[in-house]
Amino acid sequence: MTSLKYLLSALLLTSSTAFADEALYKDLPGDLPGLYIGASSEMFPSAYDDFKVADGDWKWCHSESYQGNPWRVTVTNELKRLVEGLNDSGINATFEISDSNGDVGQQINQIRTFIDRKCTVITSIVSSSTALNDAIKAAYDAGIPFITAAGSVTSPYAINVDSNYYRWGYDMINAIAKTVGEDATIMMVEGLAGHPIVLQEKAGADAALAEHPGIKVARTVNGNWTANVTKSVLLQALATYPGKVDAVWTTGSESRTVAEAFKQAGRDAPLITGSMTGDALGYWKENQDTYRFEGHGVLPHMTAQTLFRAAVRVLQGQAPKLNTLMVPLPVISNADLDGLYESCMTPDSVSVFPVPASDPLPAAEMDGYFKNPAPVPGWDYAKSPKACN
């Protein structure tokens, strides 16, 4: 969980950012308050502290904003597996999904359709932090909890299961400064333009860059969290910037693609940040002399699992204490890669993601977010799918 170093360094962040209201999280137990320091997510008291779903079958509806990369598909598949597994625990549950493919208006329409279909719960990876708020309020008014993952919304009528992406963007600039040096030249690869996570990550990076004024940003591009887009925009950026690039700050799962782009362009391999994946581990195995990584595990199985567990707890009346539940991101550096590598991982393993040996948010710690904590039916982290099943 949160280290003392994490907590102390977070206090050094610039005061110009609107951080989360400390009053809402300071009384959480254990290490949980440390996960909020520096977070820029808007926070409210929970709107579901007296909610409990009526007995009967569960219609679980999942509103996706984009299914164009393996990370998102893996989240959906794992969430579907978990929901359908409820049937083995005495809860009759069905799973439905919609995909707006990046169209905010379409996602709003799909959410309203879910409301009309009387879903029991709507889970979502949203396309905007603000645009869906009216639809989320409509779901709340209809007695349907709205639970997000991988990006928070500003509506007080949702429960956000998220991580501190501001902190992640900040930490990765610090890792570059520490590993490469205070005079590093970097390129920045952002995800989907306008996505809530992208905005938080960039704000954190900008705060860290202000503390390391010697770091030069040569180019900033949008890779859309998609491998072929990332490679294309990076090759274009490298073609227009002949100077040395020491590191690439990227917040997606495309570190292998970044490494390949530099190799294809005949450029020296940079330090790469981001989230670790199976294809990157496969690339590292074949290129251990050049591939360098400092980042975290923003992992799809973990995202689906914490979303599922939080939603079930809401449905069971466990009463969340606030609207945003933070999940720690496992830190991953070059020294960790050998322990994460599995035999099925190759540079082509774009649909394979490492699974941590232990639960990043164990049940006893997740209990701290709820007034009436109780076990989640059928939940057992030890039964999580393995990377090479």
CSV table of C-alpha atoms in Angstrom, one decimal:
chain,number,residue,atom,x,y,z
A,1,MET,CA,0.0,0.0,0.0
A,2,THR,CA,1.0,3.6,0.4
A,3,SER,CA,4.6,4.2,1.5
A,4,LEU,CA,5.8,7.1,3.8
A,5,LYS,CA,7.8,8.3,0.8
A,6,TYR,CA,4.6,8.5,-1.3
A,7,LEU,CA,2.8,10.5,1.3
A,8,LEU,CA,5.6,13.0,2.0
A,9,SER,CA,6.5,13.6,-1.7
A,10,ALA,CA,2.8,14.2,-2.4
A,11,LEU,CA,2.8,17.1,-0.1
A,12,LEU,CA,5.3,18.8,-2.4
A,13,LEU,CA,2.9,19.1,-5.2
A,14,THR,CA,2.0,22.5,-6.6
A,15,SER,CA,-0.8,24.3,-4.8
A,16,SER,CA,-2.4,25.6,-8.0
A,17,THR,CA,-4.3,22.4,-8.7
A,18,ALA,CA,-7.8,21.9,-7.2
A,19,PHE,CA,-7.2,18.9,-5.1
A,20,ALA,CA,-9.8,16.6,-3.5
A,21,ASP,CA,-11.6,17.8,-0.3
A,22,GLU,CA,-9.5,16.4,2.5
A,23,ALA,CA,-12.5,16.4,4.9
A,24,LEU,CA,-14.1,13.7,2.8
A,25,TYR,CA,-11.3,11.2,3.1
A,26,LYS,CA,-9.1,12.1,6.1
A,27,ASP,CA,-11.0,9.9,8.5
A,28,LEU,CA,-10.8,6.8,6.3
A,29,PRO,CA,-8.9,3.9,8.1
A,30,GLY,CA,-5.4,2.8,7.6
A,31,ASP,CA,-3.5,3.9,4.5
A,32,LEU,CA,-6.5,4.8,2.4
A,33,PRO,CA,-6.2,8.6,3.0
A,34,GLY,CA,-2.8,8.5,1.4
A,35,LEU,CA,-4.3,7.4,-1.9
A,36,TYR,CA,-6.1,10.8,-2.2
A,37,ILE,CA,-3.2,13.2,-1.7
A,38,GLY,CA,-2.8,15.2,-4.9
A,39,ALA,CA,-5.9,13.7,-6.5
A,40,SER,CA,-7.8,16.2,-8.6
A,41,SER,CA,-11.1,14.2,-8.8
A,42,GLU,CA,-14.1,16.1,-7.6
A,43,MET,CA,-15.5,14.4,-4.5
A,44,PHE,CA,-18.8,14.3,-2.7
A,45,PRO,CA,-20.5,12.4,0.2
A,46,SER,CA,-21.9,9.1,-1.2
A,47,ALA,CA,-25.4,9.3,-2.7
A,48,TYR,CA,-25.9,5.6,-1.9
A,49,ASP,CA,-25.4,5.5,1.9
A,50,ASP,CA,-29.0,4.3,2.4
A,51,PHE,CA,-29.4,2.3,-0.8
A,52,LYS,CA,-30.1,-1.4,-1.1
A,53,VAL,CA,-31.4,-3.2,-4.2
A,54,ALA,CA,-34.7,-5.1,-3.9
A,55,ASP,CA,-34.5,-8.9,-4.0
A,56,GLY,CA,-34.7,-10.5,-7.4
A,57,ASP,CA,-32.6,-11.1,-10.5
A,58,TRP,CA,-29.8,-8.6,-11.4
A,59,LYS,CA,-29.6,-7.1,-14.8
A,60,TRP,CA,-26.0,-5.8,-15.0
A,61,CYS,CA,-25.5,-3.2,-17.8
A,62,HIS,CA,-22.1,-2.0,-18.8
A,63,SER,CA,-21.7,1.3,-20.7
A,64,GLU,CA,-18.4,1.3,-22.6
A,65,SER,CA,-17.1,4.4,-24.4
A,66,TYR,CA,-14.4,2.6,-26.4
A,67,GLN,CA,-13.6,-1.0,-27.2
A,68,GLY,CA,-10.8,-0.3,-29.7
A,69,ASN,CA,-7.9,-1.7,-27.7
A,70,PRO,CA,-7.1,-5.0,-25.9
A,71,TRP,CA,-7.0,-3.3,-22.5
A,72,ARG,CA,-10.6,-2.2,-22.8
A,73,VAL,CA,-11.7,-5.6,-24.2
A,74,THR,CA,-10.0,-7.4,-21.3
A,75,VAL,CA,-11.8,-5.2,-18.8
A,76,THR,CA,-15.1,-6.1,-20.4
A,77,ASN,CA,-14.4,-9.8,-20.6
A,78,GLU,CA,-13.3,-10.0,-16.9
A,79,LEU,CA,-16.3,-8.0,-15.7
A,80,LYS,CA,-18.6,-10.3,-17.7
A,81,ARG,CA,-16.9,-13.4,-16.1
A,82,LEU,CA,-17.4,-12.0,-12.6
A,83,VAL,CA,-21.0,-11.0,-13.1
A,84,GLU,CA,-21.9,-14.3,-14.6
A,85,GLY,CA,-20.1,-16.0,-11.7
A,86,LEU,CA,-22.7,-14.5,-9.4
A,87,ASN,CA,-25.0,-17.2,-10.5
A,88,ASP,CA,-22.9,-19.7,-8.7
A,89,SER,CA,-23.4,-17.7,-5.5
A,90,GLY,CA,-27.2,-17.7,-5.5
A,91,ILE,CA,-27.7,-14.4,-7.4
A,92,ASN,CA,-29.3,-14.7,-10.8
A,93,ALA,CA,-27.4,-12.2,-12.9
A,94,THR,CA,-27.2,-11.3,-16.6
A,95,PHE,CA,-24.7,-9.1,-18.3
A,96,GLU,CA,-25.3,-6.6,-21.2
A,97,ILE,CA,-22.9,-4.2,-22.8
A,98,SER,CA,-23.1,-1.1,-25.0
A,99,ASP,CA,-20.2,0.6,-26.8
A,100,SER,CA,-20.3,4.2,-28.0
A,101,ASN,CA,-16.9,4.1,-29.7
A,102,GLY,CA,-15.9,7.5,-28.4
A,103,ASP,CA,-19.2,9.2,-29.3
A,104,VAL,CA,-20.3,11.1,-26.1
A,105,GLY,CA,-23.8,11.6,-27.4
A,106,GLN,CA,-24.2,8.0,-28.3
A,107,GLN,CA,-23.1,6.9,-24.8
A,108,ILE,CA,-25.7,9.2,-23.3
A,109,ASN,CA,-28.4,7.6,-25.5
A,110,GLN,CA,-27.2,4.1,-24.6
A,111,ILE,CA,-27.3,4.9,-20.8
A,112,ARG,CA,-30.8,6.2,-21.2
A,113,THR,CA,-31.7,3.0,-23.0
A,114,PHE,CA,-30.3,1.0,-20.1
A,115,ILE,CA,-32.5,3.1,-17.7
A,116,ASP,CA,-35.6,2.3,-19.9
A,117,ARG,CA,-34.6,-1.3,-19.8
A,118,LYS,CA,-34.7,-1.2,-15.9
A,119,CYS,CA,-31.1,-2.3,-15.4
A,120,THR,CA,-30.2,-3.1,-11.8
A,121,VAL,CA,-26.9,-1.4,-12.0
A,122,ILE,CA,-25.0,0.5,-14.7
A,123,THR,CA,-21.2,0.3,-14.7
A,124,SER,CA,-19.2,2.4,-17.1
A,125,ILE,CA,-15.9,3.5,-18.5
A,126,VAL,CA,-17.0,7.0,-19.4
A,127,SER,CA,-16.1,9.2,-22.3
A,128,SER,CA,-16.4,12.5,-20.4
A,129,SER,CA,-16.1,13.6,-16.8
A,130,THR,CA,-19.1,16.0,-17.2
A,131,ALA,CA,-21.2,15.3,-20.3
A,132,LEU,CA,-22.9,12.3,-18.9
A,133,ASN,CA,-24.1,13.9,-15.6
A,134,ASP,CA,-27.7,14.4,-16.6
A,135,ALA,CA,-28.0,10.8,-17.7
A,136,ILE,CA,-26.3,9.7,-14.4
A,137,LYS,CA,-28.9,11.7,-12.4
A,138,ALA,CA,-31.7,10.1,-14.4
A,139,ALA,CA,-30.3,6.6,-13.5
A,140,TYR,CA,-30.1,7.7,-9.8
A,141,ASP,CA,-33.7,8.9,-10.0
A,142,ALA,CA,-34.8,5.6,-11.4
A,143,GLY,CA,-33.1,3.7,-8.5
A,144,ILE,CA,-30.2,2.5,-10.6
A,145,PRO,CA,-26.7,3.0,-9.2
A,146,PHE,CA,-24.1,4.3,-11.6
A,147,ILE,CA,-20.6,3.1,-11.0
A,148,THR,CA,-17.5,4.2,-13.0
A,149,ALA,CA,-14.0,2.8,-13.4
A,150,ALA,CA,-10.9,4.2,-15.1
A,151,GLY,CA,-12.0,7.8,-15.1
A,152,SER,CA,-14.2,9.7,-12.7
A,153,VAL,CA,-17.3,11.8,-13.3
A,154,THR,CA,-18.2,15.0,-11.5
A,155,SER,CA,-21.8,13.9,-10.8
A,156,PRO,CA,-22.5,13.4,-7.1
A,157,TYR,CA,-24.9,10.6,-8.2
A,158,ALA,CA,-22.2,8.3,-9.3
A,159,ILE,CA,-19.7,6.1,-7.4
A,160,ASN,CA,-16.2,6.3,-9.0
A,161,VAL,CA,-13.8,3.4,-8.5
A,162,ASP,CA,-10.6,4.9,-9.7
A,163,SER,CA,-6.9,5.5,-9.1
A,164,ASN,CA,-4.9,8.7,-8.6
A,165,TYR,CA,-4.0,9.4,-12.2
A,166,TYR,CA,-2.7,12.9,-11.3
A,167,ARG,CA,-0.3,11.2,-9.0
A,168,TRP,CA,0.7,8.7,-11.7
A,169,GLY,CA,1.5,11.3,-14.2
A,170,TYR,CA,3.5,13.2,-11.6
A,171,ASP,CA,5.4,10.1,-10.4
A,172,MET,CA,6.4,9.2,-14.0
A,173,ILE,CA,8.0,12.6,-14.7
A,174,ASN,CA,9.9,12.2,-11.3
A,175,ALA,CA,11.0,8.7,-12.4
A,176,ILE,CA,12.4,10.2,-15.6
A,177,ALA,CA,14.2,12.9,-13.7
A,178,LYS,CA,15.7,10.4,-11.3
A,179,THR,CA,16.7,7.8,-13.9
A,180,VAL,CA,17.7,9.9,-16.9
A,181,GLY,CA,18.5,13.3,-15.3
A,182,GLU,CA,17.3,16.8,-14.8
A,183,ASP,CA,18.3,17.8,-18.3
A,184,ALA,CA,16.4,15.1,-20.1
A,185,THR,CA,14.6,15.7,-23.4
A,186,ILE,CA,11.3,13.8,-23.6
A,187,MET,CA,8.3,13.1,-25.8
A,188,MET,CA,4.9,12.8,-24.3
A,189,VAL,CA,2.3,10.4,-25.6
A,190,GLU,CA,-1.2,11.0,-24.2
A,191,GLY,CA,-4.3,8.8,-24.6
A,192,LEU,CA,-7.8,9.8,-25.9
A,193,ALA,CA,-8.0,13.6,-26.1
A,194,GLY,CA,-10.4,14.9,-23.5
A,195,HIS,CA,-10.8,11.7,-21.5
A,196,PRO,CA,-10.9,12.3,-17.7
A,197,ILE,CA,-7.8,10.2,-17.1
A,198,VAL,CA,-5.8,12.0,-19.8
A,199,LEU,CA,-6.6,15.4,-18.2
A,200,GLN,CA,-5.6,14.1,-14.7
A,201,GLU,CA,-2.4,12.5,-16.0
A,202,LYS,CA,-1.3,15.6,-17.9
A,203,ALA,CA,-2.1,17.9,-14.9
A,204,GLY,CA,0.2,15.7,-12.7
A,205,ALA,CA,2.9,15.7,-15.3
A,206,ASP,CA,2.8,19.4,-15.7
A,207,ALA,CA,3.1,19.8,-11.9
A,208,ALA,CA,6.2,17.6,-11.9
A,209,LEU,CA,7.7,19.4,-14.9
A,210,ALA,CA,7.4,22.7,-13.0
A,211,GLU,CA,9.6,21.1,-10.4
A,212,HIS,CA,12.1,19.9,-13.0
A,213,PRO,CA,12.5,23.0,-15.2
A,214,GLY,CA,15.5,21.4,-17.0
A,215,ILE,CA,13.4,18.7,-18.6
A,216,LYS,CA,12.5,19.7,-22.2
A,217,VAL,CA,9.4,18.4,-23.9
A,218,ALA,CA,10.3,18.0,-27.5
A,219,ARG,CA,6.8,16.8,-28.8
A,220,THR,CA,3.4,15.9,-27.3
A,221,VAL,CA,1.1,13.6,-29.3
A,222,ASN,CA,-2.1,11.6,-28.8
A,223,GLY,CA,-1.7,7.9,-29.2
A,224,ASN,CA,-5.3,7.2,-28.2
A,225,TRP,CA,-4.1,4.3,-26.0
A,226,THR,CA,-3.9,2.3,-29.3
A,227,ALA,CA,-0.8,0.6,-30.6
A,228,ASN,CA,-0.9,1.5,-34.3
A,229,VAL,CA,-1.9,5.1,-33.6
A,230,THR,CA,0.9,5.4,-31.0
A,231,LYS,CA,3.5,4.1,-33.4
A,232,SER,CA,2.3,6.3,-36.3
A,233,VAL,CA,2.3,9.6,-34.3
A,234,LEU,CA,5.6,8.8,-32.7
A,235,LEU,CA,7.3,8.1,-36.1
A,236,GLN,CA,5.9,11.4,-37.4
A,237,ALA,CA,7.2,13.2,-34.3
A,238,LEU,CA,10.7,11.6,-34.6
A,239,ALA,CA,10.8,12.5,-38.2
A,240,THR,CA,10.3,16.2,-37.3
A,241,TYR,CA,12.7,16.2,-34.3
A,242,PRO,CA,16.2,15.1,-35.1
A,243,GLY,CA,17.6,15.7,-31.6
A,244,LYS,CA,18.2,13.1,-28.9
A,245,VAL,CA,15.2,11.9,-27.0
A,246,ASP,CA,16.1,10.5,-23.5
A,247,ALA,CA,12.6,9.3,-22.4
A,248,VAL,CA,9.0,8.9,-23.4
A,249,TRP,CA,6.3,9.8,-20.9
A,250,THR,CA,3.4,7.7,-21.9
A,251,THR,CA,0.3,6.7,-19.9
A,252,GLY,CA,-1.0,3.8,-21.8
A,253,SER,CA,-0.2,0.2,-22.4
A,254,GLU,CA,1.9,0.8,-25.5
A,255,SER,CA,5.5,0.8,-24.2
A,256,ARG,CA,6.5,-2.0,-26.6
A,257,THR,CA,5.1,0.0,-29.5
A,258,VAL,CA,7.1,3.0,-28.3
A,259,ALA,CA,10.3,1.0,-28.2
A,260,GLU,CA,9.6,-0.4,-31.7
A,261,ALA,CA,9.0,3.1,-33.1
A,262,PHE,CA,12.4,4.3,-31.9
A,263,LYS,CA,14.1,1.2,-33.3
A,264,GLN,CA,12.3,1.6,-36.7
A,265,ALA,CA,13.4,5.2,-36.8
A,266,GLY,CA,17.0,4.2,-36.1
A,267,ARG,CA,17.0,6.1,-32.8
A,268,ASP,CA,18.6,5.2,-29.5
A,269,ALA,CA,16.2,3.4,-27.1
A,270,PRO,CA,14.7,5.8,-24.5
A,271,LEU,CA,13.5,5.2,-21.0
A,272,ILE,CA,9.7,4.5,-21.3
A,273,THR,CA,7.0,5.0,-18.7
A,274,GLY,CA,3.5,3.7,-18.8
A,275,SER,CA,1.6,0.6,-17.8
A,276,MET,CA,3.2,-2.8,-18.1
A,277,THR,CA,1.7,-5.4,-20.5
A,278,GLY,CA,2.4,-8.9,-21.8
A,279,ASP,CA,3.7,-7.8,-25.2
A,280,ALA,CA,6.1,-5.4,-23.5
A,281,LEU,CA,7.4,-8.1,-21.2
A,282,GLY,CA,7.9,-10.3,-24.3
A,283,TYR,CA,9.7,-7.4,-26.0
A,284,TRP,CA,11.9,-7.0,-22.9
A,285,LYS,CA,12.7,-10.7,-22.9
A,286,GLU,CA,14.2,-10.4,-26.4
A,287,ASN,CA,15.7,-6.9,-25.9
A,288,GLN,CA,17.0,-6.8,-22.3
A,289,ASP,CA,20.0,-4.8,-23.3
A,290,THR,CA,17.9,-1.8,-24.6
A,291,TYR,CA,14.4,-1.9,-23.2
A,292,ARG,CA,14.1,0.3,-20.1
A,293,PHE,CA,10.9,0.8,-18.1
A,294,GLU,CA,9.7,2.8,-15.1
A,295,GLY,CA,5.9,2.8,-14.5
A,296,HIS,CA,3.0,1.1,-12.9
A,297,GLY,CA,0.5,-1.6,-13.5
A,298,VAL,CA,-2.8,0.0,-14.7
A,299,LEU,CA,-4.1,-3.4,-15.3
A,300,PRO,CA,-7.4,-4.4,-16.8
A,301,HIS,CA,-8.2,-7.4,-14.6
A,302,MET,CA,-7.7,-5.3,-11.5
A,303,THR,CA,-9.9,-2.5,-13.0
A,304,ALA,CA,-12.7,-4.9,-13.7
A,305,GLN,CA,-12.4,-6.6,-10.3
A,306,THR,CA,-12.5,-3.5,-8.2
A,307,LEU,CA,-15.4,-2.1,-10.2
A,308,PHE,CA,-17.3,-5.4,-9.8
A,309,ARG,CA,-16.6,-5.6,-6.1
A,310,ALA,CA,-17.6,-2.0,-5.4
A,311,ALA,CA,-20.8,-2.3,-7.4
A,312,VAL,CA,-21.9,-5.5,-5.6
A,313,ARG,CA,-21.2,-3.8,-2.3
A,314,VAL,CA,-23.4,-0.9,-3.3
A,315,LEU,CA,-26.2,-3.2,-4.4
A,316,GLN,CA,-26.0,-5.1,-1.1
A,317,GLY,CA,-26.5,-1.9,0.9
A,318,GLN,CA,-22.9,-1.7,2.3
A,319,ALA,CA,-23.1,2.1,2.1
A,320,PRO,CA,-20.0,3.7,0.6
A,321,LYS,CA,-18.7,6.6,2.7
A,322,LEU,CA,-17.8,8.8,-0.3
A,323,ASN,CA,-18.3,8.9,-4.0
A,324,THR,CA,-14.7,8.1,-5.1
A,325,LEU,CA,-13.0,5.0,-4.0
A,326,MET,CA,-9.3,5.0,-4.8
A,327,VAL,CA,-7.3,1.9,-5.8
A,328,PRO,CA,-3.5,1.8,-5.5
A,329,LEU,CA,-1.5,1.3,-8.7
A,330,PRO,CA,1.3,-1.3,-8.3
A,331,VAL,CA,4.7,0.2,-9.0
A,332,ILE,CA,6.7,-1.6,-11.7
A,333,SER,CA,10.3,-0.9,-12.7
A,334,ASN,CA,12.9,-2.7,-14.7
A,335,ALA,CA,13.9,-4.8,-11.7
A,336,ASP,CA,10.4,-6.3,-11.5
A,337,LEU,CA,10.1,-7.4,-15.1
A,338,ASP,CA,11.7,-10.9,-14.6
A,339,GLY,CA,9.2,-11.7,-11.9
A,340,LEU,CA,6.2,-10.7,-14.1
A,341,TYR,CA,7.3,-12.4,-17.3
A,342,GLU,CA,5.6,-15.6,-18.3
A,343,SER,CA,6.3,-18.0,-21.1
A,344,CYS,CA,3.3,-17.1,-23.2
A,345,MET,CA,4.4,-13.4,-23.4
A,346,THR,CA,5.9,-12.4,-26.8
A,347,PRO,CA,6.1,-9.1,-28.5
A,348,ASP,CA,2.9,-10.1,-30.2
A,349,SER,CA,1.0,-10.8,-27.0
A,350,VAL,CA,-1.1,-7.6,-27.2
A,351,SER,CA,-4.0,-9.2,-25.4
A,352,VAL,CA,-2.0,-10.5,-22.5
A,353,PHE,CA,-1.7,-8.5,-19.3
A,354,PRO,CA,0.3,-9.5,-16.1
A,355,VAL,CA,-1.8,-10.2,-13.0
A,356,PRO,CA,-0.2,-9.3,-9.7
A,357,ALA,CA,0.4,-12.1,-7.2
A,358,SER,CA,-1.6,-10.3,-4.5
A,359,ASP,CA,-4.8,-8.2,-4.6
A,360,PRO,CA,-3.8,-4.5,-4.9
A,361,LEU,CA,-6.9,-3.7,-2.7
A,362,PRO,CA,-7.5,-6.6,-0.3
A,363,ALA,CA,-11.0,-7.1,1.1
A,364,ALA,CA,-10.0,-5.9,4.6
A,365,GLU,CA,-8.8,-2.6,3.1
A,366,MET,CA,-11.7,-2.2,0.7
A,367,ASP,CA,-14.0,-2.6,3.8
A,368,GLY,CA,-12.7,0.8,5.0
A,369,TYR,CA,-14.6,2.5,2.2
A,370,PHE,CA,-18.0,1.2,3.4
A,371,LYS,CA,-20.1,1.7,6.5
A,372,ASN,CA,-21.6,-1.8,6.5
A,373,PRO,CA,-18.8,-3.9,5.0
A,374,ALA,CA,-19.4,-7.6,4.2
A,375,PRO,CA,-17.9,-10.2,1.9
A,376,VAL,CA,-18.7,-10.0,-1.8
A,377,PRO,CA,-20.5,-13.2,-2.9
A,378,GLY,CA,-18.1,-15.6,-4.6
A,379,TRP,CA,-15.2,-13.2,-4.6
A,380,ASP,CA,-11.8,-14.9,-4.3
A,381,TYR,CA,-8.7,-13.1,-5.7
A,382,ALA,CA,-6.9,-16.4,-5.8
A,383,LYS,CA,-9.2,-17.5,-8.6
A,384,SER,CA,-8.3,-14.5,-10.9
A,385,PRO,CA,-7.4,-15.6,-14.4
A,386,LYS,CA,-3.7,-16.1,-14.9
A,387,ALA,CA,-1.9,-14.2,-17.7
A,388,CYS,CA,-1.0,-17.5,-19.6
A,389,ASN,CA,-4.2,-19.5,-19.1
